[in-house]
Coordinates of C-alpha atoms and ligand atoms in Angstrom, one line a residue:
M1 CA -61.9 -29.8 -49.4
L2 CA -59.4 -32.6 -49.1
V3 CA -61.1 -34.0 -46.0
T4 CA -64.4 -34.2 -47.7
N5 CA -62.9 -35.8 -50.7
L6 CA -61.1 -38.4 -48.7
W7 CA -64.2 -39.1 -46.8
A8 CA -66.1 -39.5 -50.0
I9 CA -63.6 -42.1 -51.0
A10 CA -63.9 -43.8 -47.7
N11 CA -67.6 -44.1 -48.4
S12 CA -67.4 -45.1 -52.0
G13 CA -68.4 -48.6 -52.7
K14 CA -66.4 -48.9 -55.9
D15 CA -64.3 -51.9 -56.2
D16 CA -61.4 -51.0 -58.6
S17 CA -58.5 -49.7 -56.7
E18 CA -58.2 -46.7 -59.0
A19 CA -61.4 -45.4 -57.4
T20 CA -59.3 -44.9 -54.2
I21 CA -56.9 -42.7 -56.1
N22 CA -58.7 -40.6 -58.6
P23 CA -61.0 -38.5 -56.4
I24 CA -58.1 -36.9 -54.5
E25 CA -56.2 -35.9 -57.7
P26 CA -57.9 -32.5 -58.1
M27 CA -56.9 -31.6 -54.6
V28 CA -53.2 -32.5 -54.9
S29 CA -52.1 -31.8 -58.4
S30 CA -51.1 -35.0 -59.9
I31 CA -47.6 -35.9 -61.0
D32 CA -47.0 -37.5 -64.4
T33 CA -43.6 -38.8 -63.7
P34 CA -42.2 -40.6 -60.7
K35 CA -39.0 -38.5 -60.7
S36 CA -39.2 -36.0 -57.8
A37 CA -37.0 -33.7 -59.7
N38 CA -40.0 -33.0 -62.0
L39 CA -42.3 -32.1 -59.2
K40 CA -44.5 -29.1 -59.8
P41 CA -43.8 -26.0 -57.7
G42 CA -45.5 -26.2 -54.3
I43 CA -45.7 -30.0 -54.4
K44 CA -43.5 -31.6 -51.8
A45 CA -41.1 -34.4 -52.9
P46 CA -41.7 -37.3 -50.5
V47 CA -38.9 -37.8 -48.0
K48 CA -36.2 -40.2 -49.1
E49 CA -37.4 -43.7 -48.2
T50 CA -35.6 -45.3 -45.3
L51 CA -36.4 -47.9 -42.8
L52 CA -37.8 -45.1 -40.6
T53 CA -40.1 -43.6 -43.2
P54 CA -43.8 -44.2 -42.5
R55 CA -44.7 -47.3 -44.5
F56 CA -47.8 -48.5 -46.4
Y57 CA -49.2 -51.8 -45.6
T58 CA -51.4 -54.5 -47.2
T59 CA -52.6 -57.8 -45.7
N60 CA -54.4 -61.0 -46.3
F61 CA -57.9 -59.8 -46.5
D62 CA -59.5 -63.3 -46.8
A63 CA -57.9 -64.3 -43.5
V64 CA -59.3 -61.1 -41.8
A65 CA -62.7 -62.0 -43.3
E66 CA -62.6 -65.4 -41.7
M67 CA -61.6 -64.3 -38.2
D68 CA -63.9 -65.5 -35.5
L69 CA -64.7 -62.5 -33.3
S70 CA -67.4 -64.1 -31.2
G71 CA -65.2 -64.1 -28.0
Q72 CA -65.3 -60.3 -28.0
Q73 CA -68.6 -59.6 -29.6
Q74 CA -69.9 -57.2 -27.0
E75 CA -66.7 -55.3 -26.7
L76 CA -66.5 -55.0 -30.5
E77 CA -70.0 -53.5 -30.6
A78 CA -69.1 -51.1 -27.8
A79 CA -65.9 -50.0 -29.7
L80 CA -68.0 -49.6 -32.9
A81 CA -70.5 -47.5 -31.0
E82 CA -67.7 -45.2 -29.9
L83 CA -66.5 -44.8 -33.5
R84 CA -70.1 -44.2 -34.7
A85 CA -70.5 -41.4 -32.1
D86 CA -68.1 -39.4 -34.2
Y87 CA -67.0 -37.1 -31.3
N88 CA -64.7 -35.1 -33.5
R89 CA -67.1 -34.5 -36.3
Y90 CA -66.7 -30.7 -36.0
H91 CA -63.2 -30.6 -34.6
F92 CA -61.0 -30.5 -37.7
V93 CA -62.1 -27.0 -38.8
R94 CA -59.4 -24.4 -39.2
N95 CA -60.0 -21.4 -37.1
E96 CA -59.0 -17.8 -37.8
E97 CA -55.6 -18.3 -36.1
F98 CA -54.4 -20.1 -39.2
E99 CA -55.1 -17.0 -41.3
Q100 CA -51.8 -15.3 -41.3
C101 CA -48.4 -15.5 -43.0
W102 CA -46.1 -18.1 -41.6
E103 CA -42.9 -16.8 -43.2
H104 CA -41.5 -15.9 -39.7
I105 CA -41.0 -19.6 -39.1
D106 CA -37.9 -19.9 -41.1
G107 CA -34.5 -21.6 -41.4
E108 CA -33.9 -24.9 -39.7
T109 CA -37.1 -24.6 -37.6
R110 CA -39.2 -24.3 -40.8
S111 CA -37.6 -27.3 -42.5
A112 CA -37.9 -29.4 -39.4
F113 CA -41.5 -28.4 -38.9
I114 CA -42.3 -29.2 -42.6
E115 CA -40.7 -32.6 -42.2
F116 CA -42.7 -33.2 -39.1
L117 CA -45.9 -32.3 -40.9
E118 CA -45.0 -34.5 -43.9
R119 CA -44.1 -37.6 -41.8
S120 CA -47.3 -37.2 -39.8
C121 CA -49.4 -36.7 -42.9
T122 CA -47.9 -39.7 -44.6
S123 CA -48.5 -42.0 -41.7
E124 CA -52.1 -40.8 -41.2
F125 CA -52.6 -41.3 -44.9
S126 CA -51.1 -44.8 -44.8
G127 CA -53.6 -45.7 -42.0
F128 CA -56.4 -44.3 -44.2
L129 CA -55.4 -46.5 -47.2
L130 CA -55.2 -49.7 -45.1
F131 CA -58.5 -49.1 -43.3
K132 CA -60.3 -48.1 -46.5
E133 CA -59.1 -51.2 -48.2
L134 CA -60.0 -53.5 -45.3
S135 CA -63.5 -51.9 -45.3
R136 CA -64.0 -52.5 -49.0
K137 CA -62.8 -56.0 -48.9
L138 CA -64.8 -57.0 -45.8
K139 CA -68.1 -55.3 -46.8
D140 CA -70.0 -58.5 -47.7
R141 CA -68.2 -60.9 -45.4
Q142 CA -67.7 -59.1 -42.1
P143 CA -70.1 -56.1 -42.1
L144 CA -69.4 -55.1 -38.5
L145 CA -65.7 -55.0 -39.1
A146 CA -66.2 -53.3 -42.5
E147 CA -68.2 -50.5 -40.9
A148 CA -65.6 -50.1 -38.1
F149 CA -62.7 -49.9 -40.7
S150 CA -64.7 -47.4 -42.7
L151 CA -65.1 -45.2 -39.6
L152 CA -61.3 -45.5 -38.9
A153 CA -60.6 -44.5 -42.5
R154 CA -62.9 -41.5 -42.0
D155 CA -60.8 -40.3 -39.0
E156 CA -57.5 -40.8 -40.7
A157 CA -58.7 -39.0 -43.8
R158 CA -59.5 -36.0 -41.6
H159 CA -56.2 -36.2 -39.9
A160 CA -54.2 -36.5 -43.2
G161 CA -56.3 -33.7 -44.8
F162 CA -55.8 -31.4 -41.8
L163 CA -52.1 -31.9 -41.9
N164 CA -51.9 -31.4 -45.7
K165 CA -53.7 -28.1 -45.2
A166 CA -51.1 -27.1 -42.6
M167 CA -48.4 -27.9 -45.2
A168 CA -50.2 -25.7 -47.7
D169 CA -49.7 -22.8 -45.2
F170 CA -46.0 -23.3 -45.8
G171 CA -46.4 -23.3 -49.6
L172 CA -46.3 -27.1 -49.9
S173 CA -48.6 -30.0 -50.4
L174 CA -48.0 -33.7 -50.2
D175 CA -49.1 -35.4 -53.4
L176 CA -51.2 -38.1 -51.9
S177 CA -52.2 -39.7 -55.2
Y178 CA -48.6 -39.9 -56.1
L179 CA -47.9 -41.6 -52.8
T180 CA -50.8 -44.0 -53.3
K181 CA -49.5 -45.1 -56.7
N182 CA -45.8 -45.1 -56.2
R183 CA -45.1 -46.3 -52.7
T184 CA -44.3 -49.9 -52.3
Y185 CA -46.7 -51.7 -50.0
T186 CA -45.4 -54.0 -47.3
F187 CA -47.3 -57.2 -46.8
F188 CA -48.1 -58.0 -43.2
P189 CA -50.2 -61.0 -42.1
P190 CA -53.3 -60.0 -40.2
E191 CA -51.7 -60.9 -36.8
W192 CA -48.8 -58.5 -37.4
V193 CA -51.2 -55.8 -38.6
I194 CA -53.2 -56.1 -35.3
Y195 CA -50.0 -55.9 -33.1
T196 CA -48.4 -53.0 -35.1
V197 CA -51.5 -50.9 -35.7
Y198 CA -52.5 -51.3 -32.1
L199 CA -49.1 -50.0 -31.1
S200 CA -49.0 -47.2 -33.6
E201 CA -52.4 -45.9 -32.6
K202 CA -51.4 -46.0 -28.9
I203 CA -47.9 -44.4 -29.5
G204 CA -49.7 -41.8 -31.6
Y205 CA -52.0 -41.0 -28.7
W206 CA -49.1 -40.5 -26.3
R207 CA -47.1 -38.5 -28.8
Y208 CA -49.9 -36.1 -29.4
I209 CA -51.1 -35.8 -25.8
L210 CA -47.6 -35.3 -24.3
M211 CA -46.9 -32.6 -26.9
Y212 CA -50.2 -31.0 -26.2
R213 CA -49.7 -31.0 -22.4
H214 CA -46.2 -29.5 -22.8
L215 CA -47.5 -26.7 -25.0
E216 CA -50.4 -26.0 -22.5
K217 CA -47.8 -25.4 -19.9
H218 CA -45.5 -23.4 -22.3
P219 CA -47.7 -21.6 -24.7
E220 CA -44.7 -19.5 -25.8
Y221 CA -43.5 -22.5 -27.8
R222 CA -46.8 -23.0 -29.6
I223 CA -45.4 -21.8 -32.9
Y224 CA -48.4 -22.9 -35.0
P225 CA -52.1 -23.4 -34.1
L226 CA -52.1 -27.1 -35.2
F227 CA -50.9 -28.1 -31.8
R228 CA -54.2 -26.8 -30.2
Y229 CA -56.1 -29.6 -32.0
F230 CA -54.0 -32.4 -30.6
E231 CA -56.1 -33.0 -27.4
N232 CA -59.2 -34.2 -29.3
W233 CA -57.2 -35.6 -32.1
C234 CA -55.4 -38.0 -29.9
Q235 CA -58.7 -39.3 -28.6
D236 CA -59.4 -40.5 -32.1
E237 CA -56.1 -42.4 -32.0
N238 CA -57.0 -43.8 -28.5
R239 CA -60.3 -45.1 -29.8
H240 CA -58.6 -46.6 -32.8
G241 CA -56.2 -48.4 -30.5
D242 CA -59.0 -49.6 -28.3
F243 CA -60.7 -51.1 -31.4
F244 CA -57.5 -52.9 -32.2
K245 CA -57.2 -54.1 -28.6
V246 CA -60.6 -55.8 -29.0
L247 CA -59.5 -57.4 -32.2
L248 CA -56.3 -58.7 -30.5
R249 CA -58.1 -60.0 -27.5
S250 CA -60.7 -61.8 -29.8
Q251 CA -57.9 -64.0 -31.1
P252 CA -56.6 -66.1 -28.2
K253 CA -53.5 -67.2 -30.3
L254 CA -52.3 -63.6 -30.1
W255 CA -52.0 -63.6 -26.4
N256 CA -52.3 -67.1 -24.8
N257 CA -49.0 -68.8 -25.8
W258 CA -45.3 -68.3 -25.6
K259 CA -45.0 -67.3 -29.3
S260 CA -47.4 -64.4 -28.7
R261 CA -45.2 -63.2 -25.8
L262 CA -42.2 -63.2 -28.1
W263 CA -44.1 -61.5 -30.9
S264 CA -45.5 -58.9 -28.5
R265 CA -42.1 -57.9 -27.2
F266 CA -40.7 -58.0 -30.7
F267 CA -43.2 -55.5 -32.0
L268 CA -42.9 -53.3 -28.9
L269 CA -39.2 -53.2 -29.4
S270 CA -39.4 -52.5 -33.2
V271 CA -41.9 -49.6 -32.6
F272 CA -39.8 -48.1 -29.7
A273 CA -36.5 -48.4 -31.6
T274 CA -38.1 -46.7 -34.7
H275 CA -39.5 -44.0 -32.4
T276 CA -36.1 -43.4 -30.7
L277 CA -34.2 -43.2 -34.0
T278 CA -36.8 -40.9 -35.5
V279 CA -37.0 -38.5 -32.6
L280 CA -33.2 -38.4 -31.9
E281 CA -32.5 -37.8 -35.6
R282 CA -34.8 -34.7 -35.5
T283 CA -33.8 -33.0 -32.2
N284 CA -34.0 -29.6 -33.8
F285 CA -37.7 -29.9 -34.3
Y286 CA -38.4 -30.9 -30.7
E287 CA -36.1 -28.2 -29.4
S288 CA -37.8 -25.6 -31.5
V289 CA -41.0 -26.3 -29.6
G290 CA -39.2 -26.4 -26.2
I291 CA -39.2 -30.2 -25.8
D292 CA -36.2 -32.2 -24.6
P293 CA -36.2 -34.9 -27.3
R294 CA -34.6 -37.6 -25.0
D295 CA -37.1 -36.9 -22.3
Y296 CA -40.0 -36.9 -24.7
N297 CA -38.9 -40.1 -26.3
R298 CA -38.5 -41.8 -22.9
Q299 CA -41.9 -40.7 -21.7
V300 CA -43.7 -41.7 -24.9
I301 CA -42.2 -45.1 -24.8
A302 CA -42.7 -45.7 -21.1
K303 CA -46.4 -44.7 -21.4
T304 CA -47.0 -46.7 -24.5
N305 CA -45.4 -49.8 -23.0
E306 CA -47.6 -49.4 -19.9
T307 CA -50.7 -49.0 -22.0
A308 CA -49.8 -52.1 -24.0
A309 CA -50.1 -54.2 -20.9
R310 CA -53.9 -53.9 -21.3
A311 CA -53.7 -55.8 -24.6
F312 CA -50.4 -57.6 -24.9
P313 CA -49.5 -60.8 -23.0
S314 CA -46.0 -59.5 -22.3
I315 CA -44.4 -56.0 -22.3
L316 CA -40.9 -54.7 -22.0
D317 CA -39.2 -53.7 -18.8
T318 CA -38.5 -50.0 -19.6
D319 CA -37.5 -49.3 -15.9
R320 CA -34.2 -51.0 -16.3
P321 CA -31.4 -48.4 -16.6
E322 CA -29.9 -50.1 -19.6
F323 CA -33.2 -50.0 -21.5
F324 CA -33.0 -46.4 -22.8
Q325 CA -29.2 -46.4 -22.8
R326 CA -29.2 -49.2 -25.4
L327 CA -31.9 -47.6 -27.5
E328 CA -30.0 -44.3 -27.5
K329 CA -26.8 -46.1 -28.6
C330 CA -28.8 -47.3 -31.6
A331 CA -29.7 -43.7 -32.3
V332 CA -26.1 -42.6 -32.3
A333 CA -25.2 -45.5 -34.6
N334 CA -28.1 -44.5 -36.9
Q335 CA -26.7 -41.0 -37.1
K336 CA -23.3 -42.3 -38.1
L337 CA -25.1 -44.3 -40.8
A338 CA -26.8 -41.2 -42.1
E339 CA -23.4 -39.3 -42.2
I340 CA -21.9 -42.2 -44.2
A341 CA -24.8 -42.2 -46.6
N342 CA -24.1 -38.5 -47.3
N343 CA -20.3 -38.6 -47.6
N344 CA -20.3 -39.0 -51.4
R345 CA -17.9 -42.0 -51.3
P346 CA -18.5 -44.9 -53.7
K347 CA -21.4 -47.2 -52.6
A348 CA -19.0 -50.1 -52.0
I349 CA -16.9 -48.1 -49.6
Q350 CA -20.0 -46.8 -47.8
F351 CA -21.1 -50.3 -47.4
F352 CA -18.0 -51.3 -45.5
Q353 CA -18.1 -48.1 -43.5
K354 CA -21.7 -48.9 -42.5
L355 CA -21.1 -52.4 -41.3
P356 CA -19.8 -51.7 -37.8
W357 CA -22.6 -49.3 -37.1
I358 CA -25.2 -51.8 -38.4
A359 CA -23.6 -54.3 -36.1
V360 CA -23.9 -51.9 -33.1
I361 CA -27.6 -51.5 -33.8
L362 CA -28.3 -55.2 -34.2
W363 CA -26.3 -56.1 -31.1
Q364 CA -28.1 -53.5 -28.9
L365 CA -31.5 -54.6 -30.2
L366 CA -30.6 -58.2 -29.5
R367 CA -29.6 -57.4 -26.0
L368 CA -32.8 -55.5 -25.4
Y369 CA -34.9 -58.3 -26.8
L370 CA -33.2 -60.8 -24.6
L371 CA -34.0 -58.8 -21.4
K372 CA -36.7 -60.4 -19.3
G373 CA -40.1 -59.1 -20.1
I374 CA -43.0 -58.4 -17.8
D375 CA -45.9 -60.9 -18.0
T376 CA -49.3 -59.2 -18.1
E377 CA -51.7 -62.1 -18.3
D378 CA -51.2 -63.3 -14.7
S379 CA -52.0 -59.9 -13.3
R380 CA -54.9 -59.4 -15.7
G381 CA -57.3 -61.2 -13.4
T382 CA -60.2 -61.5 -15.8
V383 CA -59.6 -61.8 -19.5
Y384 CA -60.9 -58.8 -21.4
Ligands
FE2_401 FE1 -54.8 -40.5 -37.1
FE2_402 FE1 -55.5 -43.6 -35.9

């Protein structure tokens, strides 16, 4: 079982990085060559990498090991206790509802759904790799953090494994070992990791719970049983986010100065812009499950922004009418860029065709960034 294998890796104390790769190979047939054209039947070629593709991260592990967490020691222990409780230990077990043929999901809905599974699986797996690596590197220097990261890796391994099994229902599997070896890892300093992982966990929570609630009200759109698992699943993401909130609050420089306010709004805007572009590029998937993509995007962003007020010193003012209008203009420009990328013209011509649309995106993002934010520290009362 993939979940078991990934969990075994999460618990392995081996120190060479190959150890993180090999145990999953039997589960997801390995690929000998990086060329996706040579993929074996049933193995899904990873989506073409763009700025919007879920990314893989690495960080300065020594700096994390040296972090002083004493300001939030109690909160940290409470967050760790929540992770140890392992509320979803028995949740990710496939029920009999999965045991049927899924050929009736076809055409555009099928490919949109597979892409949704793939993106979700990749981002869960990306979380697993980062947490697992943090856990290994901190084992002897920050045992409390190391344990917490190992438990986070346990959850993400379950999530990625469950999604990969869902892909298998559609005759495909993501080659996770191939992804591990061939993806480029983006370096983020620990401060950026804390801001972005906090946000991605919280936005993940809202994405899953809003979809779950919608399908509770409209079961006729529940085209596949995976969605039933989202309610407990998103609680994992919520706990992960809470753990990162404690990390963030333990580092005063991440919230008590003007720079931290600028960084907070910068990361909120980056995550929201990426979400908008991703959702509005895939309207057919959301429509196939009866969701209005624009509405969904707006709700996810507004809720995540509101939640971030508990951790960040400054958030964005999503109530301004221009806020979503500008984000959606970016999505239109992004679609133009995608059309140009597929028009088979020479690269040099494509480059000049793209320039005005890139300028639109940058201009809208700049305008959004310059909007007055909402300060959250003054209204916080007591620091937590
Ligand atoms: Fe997850
Ligand atoms: Fe998570």
